[in-house]
mmCIF file with all atom_site columns, C-alpha atoms in Angstrom:
data_model
loop_
_atom_site.group_PDB
_atom_site.id
_atom_site.type_symbol
_atom_site.label_atom_id
_atom_site.label_alt_id
_atom_site.label_comp_id
_atom_site.label_asym_id
_atom_site.label_entity_id
_atom_site.label_seq_id
_atom_site.pdbx_PDB_ins_code
_atom_site.Cartn_x
_atom_site.Cartn_y
_atom_site.Cartn_z
_atom_site.occupancy
_atom_site.B_iso_or_equiv
_atom_site.pdbx_formal_charge
_atom_site.auth_seq_id
_atom_site.auth_comp_id
_atom_site.auth_asym_id
_atom_site.auth_atom_id
_atom_site.pdbx_PDB_model_num
ATOM 1   C CA . ASP A 1 1   ? 0.000   0.000  0.000   1.00 0.00 ? 1330 ASP A CA 1
ATOM 2   C CA . THR A 1 2   ? 1.285   3.438  -0.935  1.00 0.00 ? 1331 THR A CA 1
ATOM 3   C CA . ALA A 1 3   ? 1.542   5.634  2.148   1.00 0.00 ? 1332 ALA A CA 1
ATOM 4   C CA . VAL A 1 4   ? 1.363   9.033  0.422   1.00 0.00 ? 1333 VAL A CA 1
ATOM 5   C CA . SER A 1 5   ? 0.074   9.166  -3.130  1.00 0.00 ? 1334 SER A CA 1
ATOM 6   C CA . GLN A 1 6   ? -0.212  12.051 -5.574  1.00 0.00 ? 1335 GLN A CA 1
ATOM 7   C CA . THR A 1 7   ? -1.933  12.455 -8.903  1.00 0.00 ? 1336 THR A CA 1
ATOM 8   C CA . PRO A 1 8   ? -1.011  13.193 -11.574 1.00 0.00 ? 1337 PRO A CA 1
ATOM 9   C CA . LYS A 1 9   ? 2.674   12.321 -11.705 1.00 0.00 ? 1338 LYS A CA 1
ATOM 10  C CA . TYR A 1 10  ? 3.241   14.586 -14.704 1.00 0.00 ? 1339 TYR A CA 1
ATOM 11  C CA . LEU A 1 11  ? 1.319   17.699 -15.682 1.00 0.00 ? 1340 LEU A CA 1
ATOM 12  C CA . VAL A 1 12  ? 2.054   19.711 -18.804 1.00 0.00 ? 1341 VAL A CA 1
ATOM 13  C CA . THR A 1 13  ? -0.066  22.771 -19.439 1.00 0.00 ? 1342 THR A CA 1
ATOM 14  C CA . GLN A 1 14  ? -0.157  26.196 -21.016 1.00 0.00 ? 1343 GLN A CA 1
ATOM 15  C CA . MET A 1 15  ? 0.344   29.498 -19.265 1.00 0.00 ? 1344 MET A CA 1
ATOM 16  C CA . GLY A 1 16  ? -2.852  30.930 -17.875 1.00 0.00 ? 1345 GLY A CA 1
ATOM 17  C CA . ASN A 1 17  ? -4.551  27.593 -17.298 1.00 0.00 ? 1346 ASN A CA 1
ATOM 18  C CA . ASP A 1 18  ? -5.884  26.350 -13.956 1.00 0.00 ? 1347 ASP A CA 1
ATOM 19  C CA . LYS A 1 19  ? -4.811  22.933 -12.673 1.00 0.00 ? 1348 LYS A CA 1
ATOM 20  C CA . SER A 1 20  ? -5.123  20.772 -9.565  1.00 0.00 ? 1349 SER A CA 1
ATOM 21  C CA . ILE A 1 21  ? -2.902  18.189 -7.905  1.00 0.00 ? 1350 ILE A CA 1
ATOM 22  C CA . LYS A 1 22  ? -4.377  15.668 -5.512  1.00 0.00 ? 1351 LYS A CA 1
ATOM 23  C CA . CYS A 1 23  ? -2.756  14.045 -2.501  1.00 0.00 ? 1352 CYS A CA 1
ATOM 24  C CA . GLU A 1 24  ? -3.881  11.281 -0.181  1.00 0.00 ? 1353 GLU A CA 1
ATOM 25  C CA . GLN A 1 25  ? -2.220  9.629  2.810   1.00 0.00 ? 1354 GLN A CA 1
ATOM 26  C CA . ASN A 1 26  ? -3.271  6.402  4.488   1.00 0.00 ? 1355 ASN A CA 1
ATOM 27  C CA . LEU A 1 27  ? -0.958  6.685  7.490   1.00 0.00 ? 1356 LEU A CA 1
ATOM 28  C CA . GLY A 1 28  ? -3.522  8.192  9.810   1.00 0.00 ? 1357 GLY A CA 1
ATOM 29  C CA . HIS A 1 29  ? -1.383  11.318 10.206  1.00 0.00 ? 1358 HIS A CA 1
ATOM 30  C CA . ASP A 1 30  ? -2.845  14.599 11.386  1.00 0.00 ? 1359 ASP A CA 1
ATOM 31  C CA . THR A 1 31  ? -0.678  16.907 9.284   1.00 0.00 ? 1360 THR A CA 1
ATOM 32  C CA . MET A 1 32  ? -0.134  17.230 5.568   1.00 0.00 ? 1361 MET A CA 1
ATOM 33  C CA . TYR A 1 33  ? 2.177   19.499 3.573   1.00 0.00 ? 1362 TYR A CA 1
ATOM 34  C CA . TRP A 1 34  ? 2.874   20.795 0.121   1.00 0.00 ? 1363 TRP A CA 1
ATOM 35  C CA . TYR A 1 35  ? 6.470   21.429 -0.933  1.00 0.00 ? 1364 TYR A CA 1
ATOM 36  C CA . LYS A 1 36  ? 7.921   22.916 -4.105  1.00 0.00 ? 1365 LYS A CA 1
ATOM 37  C CA . GLN A 1 37  ? 11.264  21.674 -5.406  1.00 0.00 ? 1366 GLN A CA 1
ATOM 38  C CA . ASP A 1 38  ? 13.009  23.809 -7.988  1.00 0.00 ? 1367 ASP A CA 1
ATOM 39  C CA . SER A 1 39  ? 15.620  22.841 -10.536 1.00 0.00 ? 1368 SER A CA 1
ATOM 40  C CA . LYS A 1 40  ? 18.405  23.387 -7.992  1.00 0.00 ? 1369 LYS A CA 1
ATOM 41  C CA . LYS A 1 41  ? 16.836  20.799 -5.694  1.00 0.00 ? 1370 LYS A CA 1
ATOM 42  C CA . PHE A 1 42  ? 15.826  23.316 -3.034  1.00 0.00 ? 1371 PHE A CA 1
ATOM 43  C CA . LEU A 1 43  ? 12.796  21.893 -1.262  1.00 0.00 ? 1372 LEU A CA 1
ATOM 44  C CA . LYS A 1 44  ? 10.635  24.685 0.114   1.00 0.00 ? 1373 LYS A CA 1
ATOM 45  C CA . ILE A 1 45  ? 7.549   24.271 2.241   1.00 0.00 ? 1374 ILE A CA 1
ATOM 46  C CA . MET A 1 46  ? 4.439   25.981 0.866   1.00 0.00 ? 1375 MET A CA 1
ATOM 47  C CA . PHE A 1 47  ? 1.516   24.929 3.037   1.00 0.00 ? 1376 PHE A CA 1
ATOM 48  C CA . SER A 1 48  ? 0.705   22.769 6.005   1.00 0.00 ? 1377 SER A CA 1
ATOM 49  C CA . TYR A 1 49  ? -2.659  21.541 7.241   1.00 0.00 ? 1378 TYR A CA 1
ATOM 50  C CA . ASN A 1 50  ? -3.343  19.969 10.615  1.00 0.00 ? 1379 ASN A CA 1
ATOM 51  C CA . ASN A 1 51  ? -6.683  18.185 10.912  1.00 0.00 ? 1380 ASN A CA 1
ATOM 52  C CA . LYS A 1 52  ? -8.050  20.169 7.952   1.00 0.00 ? 1381 LYS A CA 1
ATOM 53  C CA . GLU A 1 53  ? -6.906  23.489 9.402   1.00 0.00 ? 1382 GLU A CA 1
ATOM 54  C CA . LEU A 1 54  ? -4.342  25.650 7.603   1.00 0.00 ? 1383 LEU A CA 1
ATOM 55  C CA . ILE A 1 55  ? -1.254  25.987 9.776   1.00 0.00 ? 1384 ILE A CA 1
ATOM 56  C CA . ILE A 1 56  ? 1.484   27.194 7.457   1.00 0.00 ? 1385 ILE A CA 1
ATOM 57  C CA . ASN A 1 57  ? 1.173   29.458 4.454   1.00 0.00 ? 1386 ASN A CA 1
ATOM 58  C CA . GLU A 1 58  ? 4.628   30.472 3.362   1.00 0.00 ? 1387 GLU A CA 1
ATOM 59  C CA . THR A 1 59  ? 4.568   33.571 1.128   1.00 0.00 ? 1388 THR A CA 1
ATOM 60  C CA . VAL A 1 60  ? 2.949   31.678 -1.681  1.00 0.00 ? 1389 VAL A CA 1
ATOM 61  C CA . PRO A 1 61  ? 1.045   33.650 -4.357  1.00 0.00 ? 1390 PRO A CA 1
ATOM 62  C CA . ASN A 1 62  ? -2.710  33.730 -3.962  1.00 0.00 ? 1391 ASN A CA 1
ATOM 63  C CA . ARG A 1 63  ? -2.965  31.752 -7.192  1.00 0.00 ? 1392 ARG A CA 1
ATOM 64  C CA . PHE A 1 64  ? -2.096  28.697 -5.102  1.00 0.00 ? 1393 PHE A CA 1
ATOM 65  C CA . SER A 1 65  ? -4.978  27.453 -2.987  1.00 0.00 ? 1394 SER A CA 1
ATOM 66  C CA . PRO A 1 66  ? -4.785  24.290 -0.900  1.00 0.00 ? 1395 PRO A CA 1
ATOM 67  C CA . LYS A 1 67  ? -7.930  22.468 0.096   1.00 0.00 ? 1396 LYS A CA 1
ATOM 68  C CA . SER A 1 68  ? -8.275  19.734 2.698   1.00 0.00 ? 1397 SER A CA 1
ATOM 69  C CA . PRO A 1 69  ? -11.644 17.952 2.581   1.00 0.00 ? 1398 PRO A CA 1
ATOM 70  C CA . ASP A 1 70  ? -10.520 15.642 5.392   1.00 0.00 ? 1399 ASP A CA 1
ATOM 71  C CA . LYS A 1 71  ? -7.276  14.945 7.194   1.00 0.00 ? 1400 LYS A CA 1
ATOM 72  C CA . ALA A 1 72  ? -6.294  12.225 4.738   1.00 0.00 ? 1401 ALA A CA 1
ATOM 73  C CA . HIS A 1 73  ? -6.476  14.491 1.695   1.00 0.00 ? 1402 HIS A CA 1
ATOM 74  C CA . LEU A 1 74  ? -4.767  17.736 0.748   1.00 0.00 ? 1403 LEU A CA 1
ATOM 75  C CA . ASN A 1 75  ? -5.244  19.056 -2.769  1.00 0.00 ? 1404 ASN A CA 1
ATOM 76  C CA . LEU A 1 76  ? -3.450  21.937 -4.420  1.00 0.00 ? 1405 LEU A CA 1
ATOM 77  C CA . HIS A 1 77  ? -5.218  24.137 -6.957  1.00 0.00 ? 1406 HIS A CA 1
ATOM 78  C CA . ILE A 1 78  ? -3.229  26.588 -9.038  1.00 0.00 ? 1407 ILE A CA 1
ATOM 79  C CA . ASN A 1 79  ? -4.903  29.387 -10.987 1.00 0.00 ? 1408 ASN A CA 1
ATOM 80  C CA . SER A 1 80  ? -3.466  31.312 -13.928 1.00 0.00 ? 1409 SER A CA 1
ATOM 81  C CA . LEU A 1 81  ? -0.345  29.209 -14.229 1.00 0.00 ? 1410 LEU A CA 1
ATOM 82  C CA . GLU A 1 82  ? 2.933   31.005 -14.950 1.00 0.00 ? 1411 GLU A CA 1
ATOM 83  C CA . LEU A 1 83  ? 6.232   29.791 -16.377 1.00 0.00 ? 1412 LEU A CA 1
ATOM 84  C CA . GLY A 1 84  ? 7.855   30.133 -12.955 1.00 0.00 ? 1413 GLY A CA 1
ATOM 85  C CA . ASP A 1 85  ? 5.433   27.615 -11.508 1.00 0.00 ? 1414 ASP A CA 1
ATOM 86  C CA . SER A 1 86  ? 7.252   24.837 -13.345 1.00 0.00 ? 1415 SER A CA 1
ATOM 87  C CA . ALA A 1 87  ? 8.724   22.594 -10.652 1.00 0.00 ? 1416 ALA A CA 1
ATOM 88  C CA . VAL A 1 88  ? 8.177   19.322 -8.859  1.00 0.00 ? 1417 VAL A CA 1
ATOM 89  C CA . TYR A 1 89  ? 5.511   19.514 -6.166  1.00 0.00 ? 1418 TYR A CA 1
ATOM 90  C CA . PHE A 1 90  ? 5.649   17.082 -3.275  1.00 0.00 ? 1419 PHE A CA 1
ATOM 91  C CA . CYS A 1 91  ? 2.957   16.243 -0.818  1.00 0.00 ? 1420 CYS A CA 1
ATOM 92  C CA . ALA A 1 92  ? 3.997   14.947 2.592   1.00 0.00 ? 1421 ALA A CA 1
ATOM 93  C CA . SER A 1 93  ? 2.459   13.978 5.895   1.00 0.00 ? 1422 SER A CA 1
ATOM 94  C CA . SER A 1 94  ? 3.570   13.669 9.501   1.00 0.00 ? 1423 SER A CA 1
ATOM 95  C CA . GLN A 1 95  ? 1.945   12.648 12.734  1.00 0.00 ? 1424 GLN A CA 1
ATOM 96  C CA . ASP A 1 96  ? 1.797   15.956 14.603  1.00 0.00 ? 1425 ASP A CA 1
ATOM 97  C CA . GLY A 1 97  ? 3.194   18.723 12.410  1.00 0.00 ? 1426 GLY A CA 1
ATOM 98  C CA . LEU A 1 98  ? 6.134   19.460 14.665  1.00 0.00 ? 1427 LEU A CA 1
ATOM 99  C CA . ALA A 1 99  ? 9.412   20.527 13.122  1.00 0.00 ? 1428 ALA A CA 1
ATOM 100 C CA . GLY A 1 100 ? 11.151  17.384 14.328  1.00 0.00 ? 1429 GLY A CA 1
ATOM 101 C CA . ASP A 1 101 ? 8.500   14.986 13.057  1.00 0.00 ? 1430 ASP A CA 1
ATOM 102 C CA . THR A 1 102 ? 9.424   12.387 10.488  1.00 0.00 ? 1431 THR A CA 1
ATOM 103 C CA . GLN A 1 103 ? 7.780   13.346 7.225   1.00 0.00 ? 1432 GLN A CA 1
ATOM 104 C CA . TYR A 1 104 ? 6.571   10.883 4.619   1.00 0.00 ? 1433 TYR A CA 1
ATOM 105 C CA . PHE A 1 105 ? 6.651   12.156 1.068   1.00 0.00 ? 1434 PHE A CA 1
ATOM 106 C CA . GLY A 1 106 ? 4.655   11.318 -2.001  1.00 0.00 ? 1435 GLY A CA 1
ATOM 107 C CA . PRO A 1 107 ? 6.286   10.560 -5.356  1.00 0.00 ? 1436 PRO A CA 1
ATOM 108 C CA . GLY A 1 108 ? 5.953   14.117 -6.613  1.00 0.00 ? 1437 GLY A CA 1
ATOM 109 C CA . THR A 1 109 ? 4.134   15.837 -9.465  1.00 0.00 ? 1438 THR A CA 1
ATOM 110 C CA . ARG A 1 110 ? 6.298   17.349 -12.173 1.00 0.00 ? 1439 ARG A CA 1
ATOM 111 C CA . LEU A 1 111 ? 4.510   20.446 -13.446 1.00 0.00 ? 1440 LEU A CA 1
ATOM 112 C CA . THR A 1 112 ? 5.668   21.972 -16.716 1.00 0.00 ? 1441 THR A CA 1
ATOM 113 C CA . VAL A 1 113 ? 4.134   25.240 -17.805 1.00 0.00 ? 1442 VAL A CA 1
ATOM 114 C CA . LEU A 1 114 ? 4.641   26.100 -21.466 1.00 0.00 ? 1443 LEU A CA 1
ATOM 115 C CA . LEU B 2 1   ? 16.003  29.075 12.850  1.00 0.00 ? 988  LEU B CA 1
ATOM 116 C CA . ALA B 2 2   ? 18.695  26.421 12.852  1.00 0.00 ? 989  ALA B CA 1
ATOM 117 C CA . LYS B 2 3   ? 20.231  26.768 9.429   1.00 0.00 ? 990  LYS B CA 1
ATOM 118 C CA . THR B 2 4   ? 22.197  23.835 8.055   1.00 0.00 ? 991  THR B CA 1
ATOM 119 C CA . THR B 2 5   ? 25.207  23.732 5.753   1.00 0.00 ? 992  THR B CA 1
ATOM 120 C CA . GLN B 2 6   ? 26.219  20.668 3.754   1.00 0.00 ? 993  GLN B CA 1
ATOM 121 C CA . PRO B 2 7   ? 28.654  20.001 0.915   1.00 0.00 ? 994  PRO B CA 1
ATOM 122 C CA . ILE B 2 8   ? 26.973  20.355 -2.444  1.00 0.00 ? 995  ILE B CA 1
ATOM 123 C CA . SER B 2 9   ? 28.348  17.094 -3.812  1.00 0.00 ? 996  SER B CA 1
ATOM 124 C CA . MET B 2 10  ? 30.507  14.085 -3.006  1.00 0.00 ? 997  MET B CA 1
ATOM 125 C CA . ASP B 2 11  ? 31.840  11.180 -5.036  1.00 0.00 ? 998  ASP B CA 1
ATOM 126 C CA . SER B 2 12  ? 32.657  7.739  -3.725  1.00 0.00 ? 999  SER B CA 1
ATOM 127 C CA . TYR B 2 13  ? 33.347  4.242  -4.988  1.00 0.00 ? 1000 TYR B CA 1
ATOM 128 C CA . GLU B 2 14  ? 31.365  1.117  -4.395  1.00 0.00 ? 1001 GLU B CA 1
ATOM 129 C CA . GLY B 2 15  ? 32.203  -0.632 -1.155  1.00 0.00 ? 1002 GLY B CA 1
ATOM 130 C CA . GLN B 2 16  ? 33.578  2.463  0.556   1.00 0.00 ? 1003 GLN B CA 1
ATOM 131 C CA . GLU B 2 17  ? 32.218  4.087  3.680   1.00 0.00 ? 1004 GLU B CA 1
ATOM 132 C CA . VAL B 2 18  ? 30.817  7.572  3.035   1.00 0.00 ? 1005 VAL B CA 1
ATOM 133 C CA . ASN B 2 19  ? 30.566  10.295 5.645   1.00 0.00 ? 1006 ASN B CA 1
ATOM 134 C CA . ILE B 2 20  ? 28.485  13.408 4.959   1.00 0.00 ? 1007 ILE B CA 1
ATOM 135 C CA . THR B 2 21  ? 28.819  16.192 7.492   1.00 0.00 ? 1008 THR B CA 1
ATOM 136 C CA . CYS B 2 22  ? 26.212  18.842 8.200   1.00 0.00 ? 1009 CYS B CA 1
ATOM 137 C CA . SER B 2 23  ? 26.884  22.031 10.163  1.00 0.00 ? 1010 SER B CA 1
ATOM 138 C CA . HIS B 2 24  ? 24.134  23.504 12.340  1.00 0.00 ? 1011 HIS B CA 1
ATOM 139 C CA . ASN B 2 25  ? 25.866  26.025 14.562  1.00 0.00 ? 1012 ASN B CA 1
ATOM 140 C CA . ASN B 2 26  ? 22.754  27.551 16.105  1.00 0.00 ? 1013 ASN B CA 1
ATOM 141 C CA . ILE B 2 27  ? 20.931  24.335 16.900  1.00 0.00 ? 1014 ILE B CA 1
ATOM 142 C CA . ALA B 2 28  ? 18.455  24.770 19.759  1.00 0.00 ? 1015 ALA B CA 1
ATOM 143 C CA . THR B 2 29  ? 18.149  22.642 22.878  1.00 0.00 ? 1016 THR B CA 1
ATOM 144 C CA . ASN B 2 30  ? 15.052  20.742 21.721  1.00 0.00 ? 1017 ASN B CA 1
ATOM 145 C CA . ASP B 2 31  ? 16.117  20.336 18.105  1.00 0.00 ? 1018 ASP B CA 1
ATOM 146 C CA . TYR B 2 32  ? 16.563  16.864 16.673  1.00 0.00 ? 1019 TYR B CA 1
ATOM 147 C CA . ILE B 2 33  ? 18.691  16.156 13.615  1.00 0.00 ? 1020 ILE B CA 1
ATOM 148 C CA . THR B 2 34  ? 17.058  14.248 10.778  1.00 0.00 ? 1021 THR B CA 1
ATOM 149 C CA . TRP B 2 35  ? 18.492  12.990 7.516   1.00 0.00 ? 1022 TRP B CA 1
ATOM 150 C CA . TYR B 2 36  ? 16.506  12.268 4.378   1.00 0.00 ? 1023 TYR B CA 1
ATOM 151 C CA . GLN B 2 37  ? 17.508  10.563 1.144   1.00 0.00 ? 1024 GLN B CA 1
ATOM 152 C CA . GLN B 2 38  ? 16.051  11.478 -2.238  1.00 0.00 ? 1025 GLN B CA 1
ATOM 153 C CA . PHE B 2 39  ? 16.431  9.389  -5.372  1.00 0.00 ? 1026 PHE B CA 1
ATOM 154 C CA . PRO B 2 40  ? 15.776  10.956 -8.786  1.00 0.00 ? 1027 PRO B CA 1
ATOM 155 C CA . SER B 2 41  ? 12.085  11.322 -9.541  1.00 0.00 ? 1028 SER B CA 1
ATOM 156 C CA . GLN B 2 42  ? 11.072  10.327 -6.002  1.00 0.00 ? 1029 GLN B CA 1
ATOM 157 C CA . GLY B 2 43  ? 10.151  12.131 -2.815  1.00 0.00 ? 1030 GLY B CA 1
ATOM 158 C CA . PRO B 2 44  ? 12.606  12.376 0.086   1.00 0.00 ? 1031 PRO B CA 1
ATOM 159 C CA . ARG B 2 45  ? 12.704  9.360  2.374   1.00 0.00 ? 1032 ARG B CA 1
ATOM 160 C CA . PHE B 2 46  ? 13.553  9.344  6.086   1.00 0.00 ? 1033 PHE B CA 1
ATOM 161 C CA . ILE B 2 47  ? 16.892  7.697  6.866   1.00 0.00 ? 1034 ILE B CA 1
ATOM 162 C CA . ILE B 2 48  ? 17.757  8.417  10.467  1.00 0.00 ? 1035 ILE B CA 1
ATOM 163 C CA . GLN B 2 49  ? 17.171  10.814 13.335  1.00 0.00 ? 1036 GLN B CA 1
ATOM 164 C CA . GLY B 2 50  ? 19.153  11.585 16.458  1.00 0.00 ? 1037 GLY B CA 1
ATOM 165 C CA . TYR B 2 51  ? 19.652  14.012 19.307  1.00 0.00 ? 1038 TYR B CA 1
ATOM 166 C CA . LYS B 2 52  ? 23.157  13.342 20.579  1.00 0.00 ? 1039 LYS B CA 1
ATOM 167 C CA . THR B 2 53  ? 26.023  10.825 20.507  1.00 0.00 ? 1040 THR B CA 1
ATOM 168 C CA . LYS B 2 54  ? 25.435  7.996  18.055  1.00 0.00 ? 1041 LYS B CA 1
ATOM 169 C CA . VAL B 2 55  ? 22.396  6.436  16.458  1.00 0.00 ? 1042 VAL B CA 1
ATOM 170 C CA . THR B 2 56  ? 22.525  3.394  14.210  1.00 0.00 ? 1043 THR B CA 1
ATOM 171 C CA . ASN B 2 57  ? 19.890  1.639  12.167  1.00 0.00 ? 1044 ASN B CA 1
ATOM 172 C CA . GLU B 2 58  ? 19.937  -0.880 9.350   1.00 0.00 ? 1045 GLU B CA 1
ATOM 173 C CA . VAL B 2 59  ? 20.706  1.794  6.781   1.00 0.00 ? 1046 VAL B CA 1
ATOM 174 C CA . ALA B 2 60  ? 23.104  4.291  8.354   1.00 0.00 ? 1047 ALA B CA 1
ATOM 175 C CA . SER B 2 61  ? 24.745  5.707  11.443  1.00 0.00 ? 1048 SER B CA 1
ATOM 176 C CA . LEU B 2 62  ? 24.483  9.238  12.731  1.00 0.00 ? 1049 LEU B CA 1
ATOM 177 C CA . PHE B 2 63  ? 27.279  10.735 14.789  1.00 0.00 ? 1050 PHE B CA 1
ATOM 178 C CA . ILE B 2 64  ? 26.579  13.867 16.821  1.00 0.00 ? 1051 ILE B CA 1
ATOM 179 C CA . PRO B 2 65  ? 29.356  15.453 18.914  1.00 0.00 ? 1052 PRO B CA 1
ATOM 180 C CA . ALA B 2 66  ? 28.727  16.781 22.389  1.00 0.00 ? 1053 ALA B CA 1
ATOM 181 C CA . ASP B 2 67  ? 28.275  20.397 21.259  1.00 0.00 ? 1054 ASP B CA 1
ATOM 182 C CA . ARG B 2 68  ? 25.732  19.255 18.625  1.00 0.00 ? 1055 ARG B CA 1
ATOM 183 C CA . LYS B 2 69  ? 26.890  21.957 16.214  1.00 0.00 ? 1056 LYS B CA 1
ATOM 184 C CA . SER B 2 70  ? 27.399  19.398 13.496  1.00 0.00 ? 1057 SER B CA 1
ATOM 185 C CA . SER B 2 71  ? 26.402  15.864 12.623  1.00 0.00 ? 1058 SER B CA 1
ATOM 186 C CA . THR B 2 72  ? 27.787  13.200 10.334  1.00 0.00 ? 1059 THR B CA 1
ATOM 187 C CA . LEU B 2 73  ? 25.753  10.713 8.373   1.00 0.00 ? 1060 LEU B CA 1
ATOM 188 C CA . SER B 2 74  ? 27.749  7.552  7.776   1.00 0.00 ? 1061 SER B CA 1
ATOM 189 C CA . LEU B 2 75  ? 26.792  5.097  5.039   1.00 0.00 ? 1062 LEU B CA 1
ATOM 190 C CA . PRO B 2 76  ? 28.724  1.841  5.285   1.00 0.00 ? 1063 PRO B CA 1
ATOM 191 C CA . ARG B 2 77  ? 29.908  0.103  2.126   1.00 0.00 ? 1064 ARG B CA 1
ATOM 192 C CA . VAL B 2 78  ? 27.941  2.137  -0.390  1.00 0.00 ? 1065 VAL B CA 1
ATOM 193 C CA . SER B 2 79  ? 26.622  0.679  -3.604  1.00 0.00 ? 1066 SER B CA 1
ATOM 194 C CA . LEU B 2 80  ? 25.577  2.298  -6.864  1.00 0.00 ? 1067 LEU B CA 1
ATOM 195 C CA . SER B 2 81  ? 22.003  2.396  -5.591  1.00 0.00 ? 1068 SER B CA 1
ATOM 196 C CA . ASP B 2 82  ? 23.027  4.801  -2.822  1.00 0.00 ? 1069 ASP B CA 1
ATOM 197 C CA . THR B 2 83  ? 23.499  7.539  -5.413  1.00 0.00 ? 1070 THR B CA 1
ATOM 198 C CA . ALA B 2 84  ? 21.034  10.167 -4.246  1.00 0.00 ? 1071 ALA B CA 1
ATOM 199 C CA . VAL B 2 85  ? 20.661  13.580 -2.660  1.00 0.00 ? 1072 VAL B CA 1
ATOM 200 C CA . TYR B 2 86  ? 20.980  13.590 1.129   1.00 0.00 ? 1073 TYR B CA 1
ATOM 201 C CA . TYR B 2 87  ? 19.327  16.328 3.186   1.00 0.00 ? 1074 TYR B CA 1
ATOM 202 C CA . CYS B 2 88  ? 20.111  17.281 6.767   1.00 0.00 ? 1075 CYS B CA 1
ATOM 203 C CA . LEU B 2 89  ? 17.434  19.046 8.805   1.00 0.00 ? 1076 LEU B CA 1
ATOM 204 C CA . VAL B 2 90  ? 17.100  20.231 12.368  1.00 0.00 ? 1077 VAL B CA 1
ATOM 205 C CA . GLY B 2 91  ? 13.765  20.734 14.054  1.00 0.00 ? 1078 GLY B CA 1
ATOM 206 C CA . ASP B 2 92  ? 12.055  20.795 17.417  1.00 0.00 ? 1079 ASP B CA 1
ATOM 207 C CA . ARG B 2 93  ? 10.165  17.598 18.203  1.00 0.00 ? 1080 ARG B CA 1
ATOM 208 C CA . TYR B 2 94  ? 8.218   19.116 21.061  1.00 0.00 ? 1081 TYR B CA 1
ATOM 209 C CA . SER B 2 95  ? 7.067   22.513 19.885  1.00 0.00 ? 1082 SER B CA 1
ATOM 210 C CA . GLY B 2 96  ? 7.284   24.860 16.994  1.00 0.00 ? 1083 GLY B CA 1
ATOM 211 C CA . SER B 2 97  ? 6.094   23.979 13.540  1.00 0.00 ? 1084 SER B CA 1
ATOM 212 C CA . ALA B 2 98  ? 7.401   22.683 10.275  1.00 0.00 ? 1085 ALA B CA 1
ATOM 213 C CA . ARG B 2 99  ? 7.697   26.297 9.141   1.00 0.00 ? 1086 ARG B CA 1
ATOM 214 C CA . GLN B 2 100 ? 11.158  26.006 10.653  1.00 0.00 ? 1087 GLN B CA 1
ATOM 215 C CA . LEU B 2 101 ? 12.111  23.309 8.193   1.00 0.00 ? 1088 LEU B CA 1
ATOM 216 C CA . THR B 2 102 ? 14.483  24.265 5.442   1.00 0.00 ? 1089 THR B CA 1
ATOM 217 C CA . PHE B 2 103 ? 15.678  21.373 3.354   1.00 0.00 ? 1090 PHE B CA 1
ATOM 218 C CA . GLY B 2 104 ? 18.229  23.391 1.436   1.00 0.00 ? 1091 GLY B CA 1
ATOM 219 C CA . SER B 2 105 ? 19.822  21.843 -1.625  1.00 0.00 ? 1092 SER B CA 1
ATOM 220 C CA . GLY B 2 106 ? 21.273  18.783 0.096   1.00 0.00 ? 1093 GLY B CA 1
ATOM 221 C CA . THR B 2 107 ? 24.396  16.806 -0.822  1.00 0.00 ? 1094 THR B CA 1
ATOM 222 C CA . GLN B 2 108 ? 24.469  14.961 -4.115  1.00 0.00 ? 1095 GLN B CA 1
ATOM 223 C CA . LEU B 2 109 ? 26.273  11.677 -3.481  1.00 0.00 ? 1096 LEU B CA 1
ATOM 224 C CA . THR B 2 110 ? 27.472  9.874  -6.582  1.00 0.00 ? 1097 THR B CA 1
ATOM 225 C CA . VAL B 2 111 ? 28.726  6.325  -6.152  1.00 0.00 ? 1098 VAL B CA 1
ATOM 226 C CA . LEU B 2 112 ? 31.045  5.196  -8.918  1.00 0.00 ? 1099 LEU B CA 1
ATOM 227 C CA . PRO B 2 113 ? 31.756  1.595  -9.953  1.00 0.00 ? 1100 PRO B CA 1
#
């Protein structure tokens, strides 16, 4: 069983489009995250939800909107896509959302904006 | 925030022991040190976590000196499949939030035949 899953794995789209990435975890964790990894491998946290409540929102443009229908799911919707949004997006989960928690990552979604 | 510094890249040969050192000079009292491994086209994967002295599991060892200002991830007898990016993080296990997490760019380990 996959612990943290994301769909789609690849996403190629045109500038200006709106797209969504879905994430699900079956670990029973309370906290889920979205990270963005750029071409230089920097992995930067974007959002964190704990029990469906937004905890972290790190200077991300308003075009990015996370949604957590329940604590096992955290989706990421991106409006008006720009070239600079091209990156790999990782979903992750942890038990409590503390900085020292072990995080479990999904396989990533490679977004390419043309 | 406890910022970490790691070498950008390292090369090794199969069968050798590899040591990757991470500096975290302003580590806080409650911070734990965690290492993750990331293969190409995959998400990071937890390897090991420690607070002080030495921690060993089936994959690696983690050495942390008494002042805790650095830590060394030791991979015994590496194989080609250990080629990956290794990230060092520090974070509080008892309070604070993951906002404090900065993965940085990690250390690209390349194992050569």
